PDB file of C-alpha atoms in Angstrom:
ATOM      1  CA  MET A   2      15.471  20.229  31.808  1.00 37.00           C
ATOM      2  CA  GLN A   3      17.347  18.508  28.643  1.00 40.00           C
ATOM      3  CA  GLU A   4      14.151  15.083  28.129  1.00 42.00           C
ATOM      4  CA  GLN A   5      12.137  18.854  27.601  1.00 38.00           C
ATOM      5  CA  GLU A   6      13.934  19.731  25.002  1.00 37.00           C
ATOM      6  CA  SER A   7      14.366  16.537  23.399  1.00 41.00           C
ATOM      7  CA  SER A   8      10.325  16.322  23.563  1.00 43.00           C
ATOM      8  CA  ARG A   9       9.716  19.707  22.357  1.00 44.00           C
ATOM      9  CA  HIS A  10      11.722  19.007  19.174  1.00 70.00           C
ATOM     10  CA  GLN A  11      10.544  15.734  18.309  1.00 89.00           C
ATOM     11  CA  THR A  12       8.976  15.088  14.918  1.00 96.00           C
ATOM     12  CA  LYS A  13       5.426  14.400  15.119  1.00 98.00           C
ATOM     13  CA  VAL A  14       3.881  12.280  12.725  1.00 98.00           C
ATOM     14  CA  LEU A  15       0.178  11.513  11.660  1.00 98.00           C
ATOM     15  CA  VAL A  16      -0.544   8.137  10.213  1.00 98.00           C
ATOM     16  CA  VAL A  17      -3.745   7.843   8.039  1.00 97.00           C
ATOM     17  CA  GLY A  18      -4.033   4.505   6.607  1.00 94.00           C
ATOM     18  CA  ALA A  19      -2.631   3.305  10.211  1.00 94.00           C
ATOM     19  CA  THR A  20      -4.739  -0.047  10.050  1.00 92.00           C
ATOM     20  CA  GLY A  21      -3.601  -1.511   6.373  1.00 92.00           C
ATOM     21  CA  TYR A  22      -0.863  -3.631   6.151  1.00 92.00           C
ATOM     22  CA  LEU A  23       1.827  -0.694   5.672  1.00 96.00           C
ATOM     23  CA  GLY A  24       0.358   1.460   8.268  1.00 95.00           C
ATOM     24  CA  LYS A  25       0.992  -0.876  11.269  1.00 95.00           C
ATOM     25  CA  TYR A  26       4.544  -1.053   9.944  1.00 97.00           C
ATOM     26  CA  MET A  27       5.466   2.621   9.971  1.00 98.00           C
ATOM     27  CA  ILE A  28       3.618   2.576  13.623  1.00 97.00           C
ATOM     28  CA  ARG A  29       6.499   0.409  14.466  1.00 97.00           C
ATOM     29  CA  GLU A  30       9.271   1.987  12.794  1.00 97.00           C
ATOM     30  CA  LEU A  31       8.184   5.173  13.826  1.00 98.00           C
ATOM     31  CA  LYS A  32       8.354   4.076  17.317  1.00 96.00           C
ATOM     32  CA  GLN A  33      11.426   2.754  16.779  1.00 96.00           C
ATOM     33  CA  ARG A  34      13.434   5.109  15.796  1.00 96.00           C
ATOM     34  CA  GLY A  35      12.087   7.917  17.501  1.00 96.00           C
ATOM     35  CA  TYR A  36       9.039   9.885  16.374  1.00 97.00           C
ATOM     36  CA  TRP A  37       5.912  10.959  17.966  1.00 97.00           C
ATOM     37  CA  GLY A  38       3.208   9.418  16.144  1.00 97.00           C
ATOM     38  CA  ARG A  39      -0.640   9.400  16.252  1.00 98.00           C
ATOM     39  CA  ALA A  40      -2.897   7.198  14.297  1.00 97.00           C
ATOM     40  CA  LEU A  41      -6.276   7.821  12.456  1.00 97.00           C
ATOM     41  CA  ALA A  42      -8.640   5.025  13.018  1.00 94.00           C
ATOM     42  CA  ARG A  43     -12.379   4.732  12.988  1.00 91.00           C
ATOM     43  CA  SER A  44     -12.309   2.647  16.466  1.00 91.00           C
ATOM     44  CA  ARG A  45      -9.342   2.180  19.132  1.00 91.00           C
ATOM     45  CA  ALA A  46     -10.009  -1.219  18.903  1.00 92.00           C
ATOM     46  CA  LYS A  47      -8.389  -1.648  14.928  1.00 89.00           C
ATOM     47  CA  LEU A  48      -5.018  -0.610  16.414  1.00 92.00           C
ATOM     48  CA  ASN A  49      -4.861  -3.316  19.646  1.00 92.00           C
ATOM     49  CA  ALA A  50      -1.807  -4.940  17.496  1.00 91.00           C
ATOM     50  CA  VAL A  51       0.112  -1.875  17.814  1.00 93.00           C
ATOM     51  CA  ALA A  52      -1.346   0.236  20.205  1.00 91.00           C
ATOM     52  CA  ASP A  53       1.617   0.066  22.442  1.00 94.00           C
ATOM     53  CA  CYS A  54       3.861   1.799  19.504  1.00 96.00           C
ATOM     54  CA  VAL A  55       1.277   4.808  19.103  1.00 95.00           C
ATOM     55  CA  ASP A  56       1.552   7.955  21.063  1.00 96.00           C
ATOM     56  CA  GLU A  57      -1.988   8.964  20.366  1.00 96.00           C
ATOM     57  CA  ILE A  58      -5.114   7.434  19.047  1.00 96.00           C
ATOM     58  CA  PHE A  59      -7.518  10.420  16.845  1.00 97.00           C
ATOM     59  CA  VAL A  60     -10.956   8.590  16.312  1.00 96.00           C
ATOM     60  CA  GLY A  61     -12.565   9.506  12.827  1.00 96.00           C
ATOM     61  CA  GLU A  62     -12.918   8.655   9.381  1.00 94.00           C
ATOM     62  CA  ALA A  63     -10.797  10.187   6.369  1.00 95.00           C
ATOM     63  CA  THR A  64     -14.096   9.693   4.209  1.00 94.00           C
ATOM     64  CA  ARG A  65     -15.997  12.072   7.065  1.00 95.00           C
ATOM     65  CA  ALA A  66     -14.618  15.151   7.148  1.00 96.00           C
ATOM     66  CA  GLU A  67     -16.481  16.601   9.606  1.00 97.00           C
ATOM     67  CA  THR A  68     -14.587  14.220  12.367  1.00 97.00           C
ATOM     68  CA  LEU A  69     -11.039  14.982  11.493  1.00 97.00           C
ATOM     69  CA  GLU A  70     -11.516  18.795  13.130  1.00 96.00           C
ATOM     70  CA  GLY A  71      -8.116  18.415  14.554  1.00 97.00           C
ATOM     71  CA  VAL A  72      -6.526  15.058  13.342  1.00 97.00           C
ATOM     72  CA  CYS A  73      -3.362  17.703  12.520  1.00 98.00           C
ATOM     73  CA  ASP A  74      -3.082  20.013  15.232  1.00 97.00           C
ATOM     74  CA  GLU A  75       0.739  20.372  16.175  1.00 96.00           C
ATOM     75  CA  ILE A  76       1.670  17.516  13.069  1.00 98.00           C
ATOM     76  CA  ASP A  77       5.022  18.097  11.430  1.00 98.00           C
ATOM     77  CA  ILE A  78       4.995  15.182   8.891  1.00 98.00           C
ATOM     78  CA  VAL A  79       1.369  13.303   7.516  1.00 98.00           C
ATOM     79  CA  PHE A  80       1.745  10.125   5.774  1.00 98.00           C
ATOM     80  CA  SER A  81      -0.879   8.205   4.101  1.00 98.00           C
ATOM     81  CA  SER A  82      -1.522   4.865   2.635  1.00 97.00           C
ATOM     82  CA  LEU A  83      -5.260   5.126   2.643  1.00 96.00           C
ATOM     83  CA  GLY A  84      -6.653   3.523  -0.184  1.00 92.00           C
ATOM     84  CA  ILE A  85      -8.800   0.523  -0.874  1.00 84.00           C
ATOM     85  CA  THR A  86      -7.856  -2.683  -3.117  1.00 63.00           C
ATOM     86  CA  ARG A  87     -10.947  -4.289  -2.831  1.00 58.00           C
ATOM     87  CA  GLN A  88     -14.526  -1.824  -2.776  1.00 53.00           C
ATOM     88  CA  ARG A  89     -16.285  -1.937   0.916  1.00 61.00           C
ATOM     89  CA  ASP A  90     -19.857  -0.641   2.613  1.00 68.00           C
ATOM     90  CA  GLY A  91     -20.584   0.803  -0.630  1.00 74.00           C
ATOM     91  CA  LEU A  92     -17.348   3.142  -1.565  1.00 84.00           C
ATOM     92  CA  THR A  93     -15.665   3.947  -4.420  1.00 87.00           C
ATOM     93  CA  TYR A  94     -11.780   4.268  -5.351  1.00 89.00           C
ATOM     94  CA  THR A  95     -13.299   7.852  -5.845  1.00 91.00           C
ATOM     95  CA  ASP A  96     -14.433   8.094  -2.550  1.00 93.00           C
ATOM     96  CA  VAL A  97     -11.221   6.293  -0.193  1.00 93.00           C
ATOM     97  CA  ASP A  98      -8.198   7.280  -2.268  1.00 95.00           C
ATOM     98  CA  TYR A  99      -9.033  10.666  -3.825  1.00 96.00           C
ATOM     99  CA  GLN A 100     -11.526  12.546  -1.707  1.00 97.00           C
ATOM    100  CA  ALA A 101     -10.826  10.856   1.715  1.00 97.00           C
ATOM    101  CA  ASN A 102      -7.084  11.533   1.187  1.00 98.00           C
ATOM    102  CA  LYS A 103      -8.566  14.870  -0.111  1.00 98.00           C
ATOM    103  CA  ASN A 104     -10.224  15.777   3.194  1.00 98.00           C
ATOM    104  CA  VAL A 105      -7.040  15.516   5.370  1.00 98.00           C
ATOM    105  CA  LEU A 106      -4.897  17.223   2.581  1.00 98.00           C
ATOM    106  CA  ASP A 107      -7.241  20.062   3.539  1.00 98.00           C
ATOM    107  CA  ILE A 108      -7.217  19.973   6.928  1.00 98.00           C
ATOM    108  CA  ALA A 109      -3.546  19.540   6.587  1.00 98.00           C
ATOM    109  CA  ILE A 110      -2.990  22.657   4.815  1.00 98.00           C
ATOM    110  CA  GLN A 111      -4.937  24.517   7.415  1.00 97.00           C
ATOM    111  CA  SER A 112      -3.145  23.558  10.342  1.00 97.00           C
ATOM    112  CA  GLY A 113       0.479  24.491   8.684  1.00 97.00           C
ATOM    113  CA  VAL A 114       1.498  21.183   8.306  1.00 98.00           C
ATOM    114  CA  GLU A 115       4.836  21.023   6.543  1.00 97.00           C
ATOM    115  CA  LYS A 116       5.218  17.823   5.042  1.00 98.00           C
ATOM    116  CA  PHE A 117       2.521  15.054   3.251  1.00 98.00           C
ATOM    117  CA  LEU A 118       4.257  11.859   1.914  1.00 98.00           C
ATOM    118  CA  TYR A 119       1.422   9.801  -0.012  1.00 98.00           C
ATOM    119  CA  VAL A 120       1.510   6.093  -1.048  1.00 98.00           C
ATOM    120  CA  SER A 121       0.646   5.445  -4.476  1.00 97.00           C
ATOM    121  CA  ALA A 122       1.136   2.793  -6.746  1.00 96.00           C
ATOM    122  CA  LEU A 123       4.572   1.940  -8.979  1.00 96.00           C
ATOM    123  CA  ASN A 124       3.295   2.901 -12.532  1.00 95.00           C
ATOM    124  CA  ALA A 125      -0.006   4.648 -11.318  1.00 94.00           C
ATOM    125  CA  ASP A 126       0.998   7.617 -12.948  1.00 93.00           C
ATOM    126  CA  LYS A 127       1.118   5.538 -16.148  1.00 93.00           C
ATOM    127  CA  LEU A 128      -2.285   3.829 -16.183  1.00 92.00           C
ATOM    128  CA  PRO A 129      -4.696   5.937 -16.270  1.00 87.00           C
ATOM    129  CA  ASN A 130      -7.135   4.108 -18.009  1.00 87.00           C
ATOM    130  CA  ILE A 131      -6.783   1.577 -14.521  1.00 89.00           C
ATOM    131  CA  GLN A 132      -9.716   3.132 -12.380  1.00 87.00           C
ATOM    132  CA  ILE A 133      -7.968   2.857  -9.112  1.00 89.00           C
ATOM    133  CA  LEU A 134      -4.833   3.843 -10.226  1.00 93.00           C
ATOM    134  CA  ALA A 135      -6.773   7.212 -11.740  1.00 93.00           C
ATOM    135  CA  ALA A 136      -8.322   7.860  -8.183  1.00 94.00           C
ATOM    136  CA  LYS A 137      -4.802   7.487  -6.636  1.00 96.00           C
ATOM    137  CA  GLU A 138      -3.128   9.853  -9.514  1.00 96.00           C
ATOM    138  CA  ARG A 139      -5.826  12.673  -8.968  1.00 97.00           C
ATOM    139  CA  PHE A 140      -4.472  13.084  -5.345  1.00 98.00           C
ATOM    140  CA  VAL A 141      -1.461  12.891  -6.275  1.00 98.00           C
ATOM    141  CA  SER A 142      -2.016  15.853  -8.495  1.00 97.00           C
ATOM    142  CA  GLU A 143      -3.994  17.620  -5.800  1.00 97.00           C
ATOM    143  CA  LEU A 144      -1.158  17.415  -3.539  1.00 98.00           C
ATOM    144  CA  GLN A 145       1.692  17.940  -5.644  1.00 98.00           C
ATOM    145  CA  ALA A 146       0.013  21.778  -6.586  1.00 97.00           C
ATOM    146  CA  SER A 147      -0.656  22.077  -2.722  1.00 97.00           C
ATOM    147  CA  PRO A 148       1.513  24.432  -1.141  1.00 97.00           C
ATOM    148  CA  ILE A 149       2.014  21.478   1.346  1.00 98.00           C
ATOM    149  CA  LYS A 150       5.922  20.212   0.503  1.00 98.00           C
ATOM    150  CA  SER A 151       4.809  16.452  -1.344  1.00 98.00           C
ATOM    151  CA  ILE A 152       6.503  13.544  -1.281  1.00 98.00           C
ATOM    152  CA  VAL A 153       5.279  10.542  -3.275  1.00 98.00           C
ATOM    153  CA  VAL A 154       6.014   6.845  -3.450  1.00 98.00           C
ATOM    154  CA  ARG A 155       5.306   4.450  -6.121  1.00 98.00           C
ATOM    155  CA  PRO A 156       5.660   0.891  -4.501  1.00 98.00           C
ATOM    156  CA  ASN A 157       5.547  -1.936  -6.007  1.00 96.00           C
ATOM    157  CA  GLY A 158       2.792  -4.948  -4.969  1.00 93.00           C
ATOM    158  CA  PHE A 159       3.188  -5.878  -1.428  1.00 95.00           C
ATOM    159  CA  TYR A 160       3.982  -8.936   0.259  1.00 95.00           C
ATOM    160  CA  SER A 161       0.759  -9.592   1.557  1.00 93.00           C
ATOM    161  CA  ASP A 162      -0.605  -9.049  -2.039  1.00 91.00           C
ATOM    162  CA  MET A 163       1.250 -13.023  -2.663  1.00 94.00           C
ATOM    163  CA  ILE A 164      -0.688 -14.364  -0.207  1.00 94.00           C
ATOM    164  CA  GLU A 165      -3.032 -15.197  -2.975  1.00 93.00           C
ATOM    165  CA  VAL A 166      -0.257 -17.115  -4.531  1.00 95.00           C
ATOM    166  CA  LEU A 167       0.523 -18.692  -1.254  1.00 96.00           C
ATOM    167  CA  LYS A 168      -3.222 -20.234  -0.970  1.00 95.00           C
ATOM    168  CA  MET A 169      -3.145 -21.575  -4.026  1.00 96.00           C
ATOM    169  CA  ALA A 170      -0.291 -23.412  -3.916  1.00 97.00           C
ATOM    170  CA  ARG A 171      -1.364 -24.796  -0.821  1.00 96.00           C
ATOM    171  CA  GLN A 172      -4.380 -26.580  -3.207  1.00 96.00           C
ATOM    172  CA  GLY A 173      -2.160 -27.612  -5.429  1.00 96.00           C
ATOM    173  CA  ARG A 174      -2.006 -25.549  -8.161  1.00 96.00           C
ATOM    174  CA  VAL A 175      -0.859 -22.174  -8.920  1.00 96.00           C
ATOM    175  CA  TYR A 176      -2.454 -20.191 -12.549  1.00 94.00           C
ATOM    176  CA  VAL A 177       0.145 -17.565 -14.053  1.00 94.00           C
ATOM    177  CA  PHE A 178      -0.674 -15.793 -16.908  1.00 92.00           C
ATOM    178  CA  GLY A 179       1.686 -15.724 -20.532  1.00 92.00           C
ATOM    179  CA  THR A 180       4.597 -18.063 -20.094  1.00 94.00           C
ATOM    180  CA  GLY A 181       5.511 -17.091 -16.363  1.00 94.00           C
ATOM    181  CA  GLU A 182       7.706 -14.894 -16.971  1.00 96.00           C
ATOM    182  CA  TYR A 183       6.616 -11.344 -16.312  1.00 96.00           C
ATOM    183  CA  ARG A 184       9.133  -9.850 -14.285  1.00 97.00           C
ATOM    184  CA  SER A 185       8.331  -8.223 -10.558  1.00 97.00           C
ATOM    185  CA  ASN A 186      10.196  -6.955  -7.261  1.00 98.00           C
ATOM    186  CA  PRO A 187       7.298  -7.252  -4.416  1.00 97.00           C
ATOM    187  CA  ILE A 188       8.114  -5.067  -0.767  1.00 98.00           C
ATOM    188  CA  HIS A 189       7.639  -5.988   2.386  1.00 98.00           C
ATOM    189  CA  GLY A 190       5.678  -3.994   4.522  1.00 97.00           C
ATOM    190  CA  ALA A 191       8.745  -3.236   7.173  1.00 97.00           C
ATOM    191  CA  ASP A 192      11.182  -2.606   4.153  1.00 98.00           C
ATOM    192  CA  LEU A 193       8.542   0.137   2.411  1.00 98.00           C
ATOM    193  CA  ALA A 194       8.242   2.127   6.214  1.00 98.00           C
ATOM    194  CA  THR A 195      11.693   1.975   6.298  1.00 98.00           C
ATOM    195  CA  PHE A 196      12.151   3.734   2.610  1.00 98.00           C
ATOM    196  CA  CYS A 197       9.082   5.703   3.719  1.00 98.00           C
ATOM    197  CA  ILE A 198      10.477   7.404   6.932  1.00 98.00           C
ATOM    198  CA  ASP A 199      14.103   7.956   4.847  1.00 98.00           C
ATOM    199  CA  GLN A 200      12.000  10.550   2.186  1.00 98.00           C
ATOM    200  CA  PHE A 201      10.913  12.297   5.473  1.00 98.00           C
ATOM    201  CA  SER A 202      14.041  14.638   4.760  1.00 96.00           C
ATOM    202  CA  THR A 203      12.910  15.049   1.140  1.00 97.00           C
ATOM    203  CA  GLU A 204      11.164  17.441  -0.383  1.00 96.00           C
ATOM    204  CA  ASN A 205       8.691  18.453  -3.305  1.00 97.00           C
ATOM    205  CA  THR A 206       9.853  14.760  -4.812  1.00 97.00           C
ATOM    206  CA  ALA A 207       8.102  11.329  -6.260  1.00 97.00           C
ATOM    207  CA  CYS A 208       9.878   7.910  -6.263  1.00 97.00           C
ATOM    208  CA  ASP A 209       9.419   4.774  -7.576  1.00 98.00           C
ATOM    209  CA  VAL A 210      10.491   1.596  -5.226  1.00 98.00           C
ATOM    210  CA  GLY A 211      10.420  -2.187  -5.090  1.00 98.00           C
ATOM    211  CA  GLY A 212      12.062  -4.990  -2.811  1.00 98.00           C
ATOM    212  CA  PRO A 213      14.977  -6.629  -2.729  1.00 98.00           C
ATOM    213  CA  GLU A 214      14.587  -9.546  -5.695  1.00 98.00           C
ATOM    214  CA  ILE A 215      13.100  -9.635  -9.475  1.00 98.00           C
ATOM    215  CA  LEU A 216      11.441 -12.692  -9.605  1.00 98.00           C
ATOM    216  CA  THR A 217       9.228 -14.523 -12.653  1.00 97.00           C
ATOM    217  CA  THR A 218       5.518 -15.661 -11.883  1.00 96.00           C
ATOM    218  CA  ASN A 219       7.293 -18.815 -12.014  1.00 97.00           C
ATOM    219  CA  GLU A 220      10.011 -18.370  -9.531  1.00 98.00           C
ATOM    220  CA  ILE A 221       7.016 -16.508  -6.967  1.00 97.00           C
ATOM    221  CA  ALA A 222       5.293 -20.318  -7.887  1.00 97.00           C
ATOM    222  CA  ARG A 223       8.276 -22.046  -6.674  1.00 98.00           C
ATOM    223  CA  LEU A 224       8.921 -20.528  -3.814  1.00 98.00           C
ATOM    224  CA  ALA A 225       5.158 -20.914  -2.885  1.00 97.00           C
ATOM    225  CA  PHE A 226       5.131 -24.516  -2.912  1.00 98.00           C
ATOM    226  CA  ALA A 227       8.119 -24.997  -1.389  1.00 98.00           C
ATOM    227  CA  ALA A 228       6.988 -23.254   1.857  1.00 97.00           C
ATOM    228  CA  VAL A 229       4.008 -25.529   1.771  1.00 97.00           C
ATOM    229  CA  GLY A 230       5.805 -28.626   0.999  1.00 96.00           C
ATOM    230  CA  LYS A 231       4.784 -29.275  -2.029  1.00 96.00           C
ATOM    231  CA  GLU A 232       5.792 -29.968  -5.643  1.00 97.00           C
ATOM    232  CA  PRO A 233       5.256 -26.978  -8.826  1.00 96.00           C
ATOM    233  CA  ARG A 234       2.563 -27.525 -10.656  1.00 97.00           C
ATOM    234  CA  ILE A 235       1.887 -24.689 -12.304  1.00 97.00           C
ATOM    235  CA  THR A 236      -0.714 -23.645 -15.278  1.00 96.00           C
ATOM    236  CA  ARG A 237      -0.238 -21.336 -17.625  1.00 94.00           C
ATOM    237  CA  VAL A 238      -3.047 -18.759 -18.584  1.00 91.00           C
ATOM    238  CA  PRO A 239      -3.305 -17.593 -22.604  1.00 91.00           C
ATOM    239  CA  LEU A 240      -3.336 -13.990 -22.557  1.00 86.00           C
ATOM    240  CA  TRP A 241      -6.469 -14.072 -24.465  1.00 85.00           C
ATOM    241  CA  ILE A 242      -8.575 -15.171 -21.610  1.00 85.00           C
ATOM    242  CA  LYS A 243      -7.615 -11.921 -19.799  1.00 79.00           C
ATOM    243  CA  SER A 244      -8.889  -9.489 -22.398  1.00 81.00           C
ATOM    244  CA  LEU A 245     -12.163 -11.655 -22.699  1.00 82.00           C
ATOM    245  CA  VAL A 246     -12.423 -11.305 -18.881  1.00 80.00           C
ATOM    246  CA  LEU A 247     -11.830  -8.142 -18.836  1.00 75.00           C
ATOM    247  CA  PHE A 248     -14.586  -7.387 -21.694  1.00 74.00           C
ATOM    248  CA  PHE A 249     -17.198  -9.149 -19.748  1.00 71.00           C
ATOM    249  CA  ALA A 250     -16.116  -7.551 -16.552  1.00 68.00           C
ATOM    250  CA  ARG A 251     -16.571  -4.033 -17.798  1.00 74.00           C
ATOM    251  CA  THR A 252     -19.472  -5.094 -19.766  1.00 76.00           C
ATOM    252  CA  LEU A 253     -21.653  -6.583 -17.216  1.00 72.00           C
ATOM    253  CA  THR A 254     -20.798  -5.554 -13.764  1.00 69.00           C
ATOM    254  CA  SER A 255     -20.226  -2.306 -12.120  1.00 68.00           C
ATOM    255  CA  VAL A 256     -17.031  -0.905 -11.004  1.00 69.00           C
ATOM    256  CA  LYS A 257     -17.536  -2.287  -7.488  1.00 65.00           C
ATOM    257  CA  ILE A 258     -16.361  -5.573  -9.314  1.00 66.00           C
ATOM    258  CA  TYR A 259     -14.261  -5.307 -12.413  1.00 63.00           C
ATOM    259  CA  GLY A 260     -12.310  -2.541 -10.762  1.00 65.00           C
ATOM    260  CA  PRO A 261     -10.403  -5.216  -8.467  1.00 70.00           C
ATOM    261  CA  ILE A 262     -10.221  -7.374 -11.818  1.00 71.00           C
ATOM    262  CA  GLU A 263      -8.588  -4.961 -14.212  1.00 77.00           C
ATOM    263  CA  PHE A 264      -6.384  -3.834 -11.539  1.00 76.00           C
ATOM    264  CA  PHE A 265      -4.763  -7.187 -10.833  1.00 75.00           C
ATOM    265  CA  LEU A 266      -4.770  -8.572 -14.545  1.00 80.00           C
ATOM    266  CA  THR A 267      -3.199  -5.554 -15.617  1.00 85.00           C
ATOM    267  CA  VAL A 268      -0.303  -5.989 -12.904  1.00 85.00           C
ATOM    268  CA  LEU A 269      -0.127  -9.528 -13.454  1.00 84.00           C
ATOM    269  CA  THR A 270       0.471  -9.515 -16.861  1.00 86.00           C
ATOM    270  CA  MET A 271       3.110  -6.938 -17.695  1.00 93.00           C
ATOM    271  CA  ASP A 272       6.355  -6.092 -15.694  1.00 95.00           C
ATOM    272  CA  MET A 273       6.737  -4.084 -13.114  1.00 96.00           C
ATOM    273  CA  ILE A 274      10.509  -3.623 -11.541  1.00 98.00           C
ATOM    274  CA  ALA A 275      11.541  -0.501  -9.641  1.00 98.00           C
ATOM    275  CA  PRO A 276      14.645   0.437  -7.515  1.00 98.00           C
ATOM    276  CA  THR A 277      15.485  -2.557  -4.901  1.00 98.00           C
ATOM    277  CA  THR A 278      15.490  -2.068  -1.411  1.00 98.00           C
ATOM    278  CA  GLY A 279      15.178  -4.197   1.055  1.00 97.00           C
ATOM    279  CA  SER A 280      16.397  -6.986   3.271  1.00 97.00           C
ATOM    280  CA  HIS A 281      13.554  -8.952   3.950  1.00 97.00           C
ATOM    281  CA  THR A 282      13.269 -12.423   1.169  1.00 98.00           C
ATOM    282  CA  LEU A 283       9.720 -13.320  -0.180  1.00 97.00           C
ATOM    283  CA  ALA A 284      10.841 -16.905   0.013  1.00 97.00           C
ATOM    284  CA  GLU A 285      10.778 -15.917   4.370  1.00 97.00           C
ATOM    285  CA  PHE A 286       7.885 -14.130   4.085  1.00 97.00           C
ATOM    286  CA  PHE A 287       6.154 -17.146   2.195  1.00 97.00           C
ATOM    287  CA  GLU A 288       7.767 -19.679   5.020  1.00 97.00           C
ATOM    288  CA  ARG A 289       6.142 -17.601   7.877  1.00 96.00           C
ATOM    289  CA  GLU A 290       3.171 -17.272   6.544  1.00 96.00           C
ATOM    290  CA  ALA A 291       2.550 -21.239   5.994  1.00 95.00           C
ATOM    291  CA  ASN A 292       3.564 -22.084   9.609  1.00 93.00           C
ATOM    292  CA  GLU A 293       0.756 -19.749  10.341  1.00 89.00           C
ATOM    293  CA  MET A 294      -1.740 -21.239   8.302  1.00 85.00           C
ATOM    294  CA  THR A 295      -1.214 -24.697   9.502  1.00 73.00           C
TER     295      THR A 295
END
């Protein structure tokens, strides 16, 4: 009887973006902390790595509203980290970061979901001219204007984004912009998942978050070289080259090409510092990834 009572009051969470870097950590953390979790995915196979942590898999596509009927049934909280960094399948930032999330929000409202936590990006509200960030914040505006209690989390870059630095280090040289002294505190997916679940107790809030270490790009490069066991060789790229690349990318290519370039060149040439949290260090992450590369 007590077990039935506990099950009846177990908070049920829908994870949207479940197959992404953060989504998989979120699924594991939800299970560990006693939540009931439903994951939205295009296919069951995409969730094989975390299948033992999912209570239910809903097969559907957030970009196609007609496939989502019932996805929010009996759900208390929707968590969404859905978005694209590099465009694929002919979809745009508007299609995914905005419209796909809105499709889920519309169904959540119809289903009486209490809260919706959305993961945007650090400084997205301050960089409206960046295509991917504009799409994210357009959805934030929709969410905050909706009747659902909203929670917006704007994290710094993920550790997974730092893999490109590690790959350059393996090749023997890392390129950084300017003097290499721009600072940031990227965050591990496990630490971010923990932080997001901690926010479930809040409502109608928005917060920035980053990892435990504030590092310069030079320091990040040196950590990558240390992980692969090579002497640091860092080449500093003049900032005027960034402006030239952006000009030609925006002039000569479509948003599918220049969108990711625009985003990464912008965030790599400014300080990106958020309130710190977590315990996973970048050095440990690099060492683990470097071992898997060998």
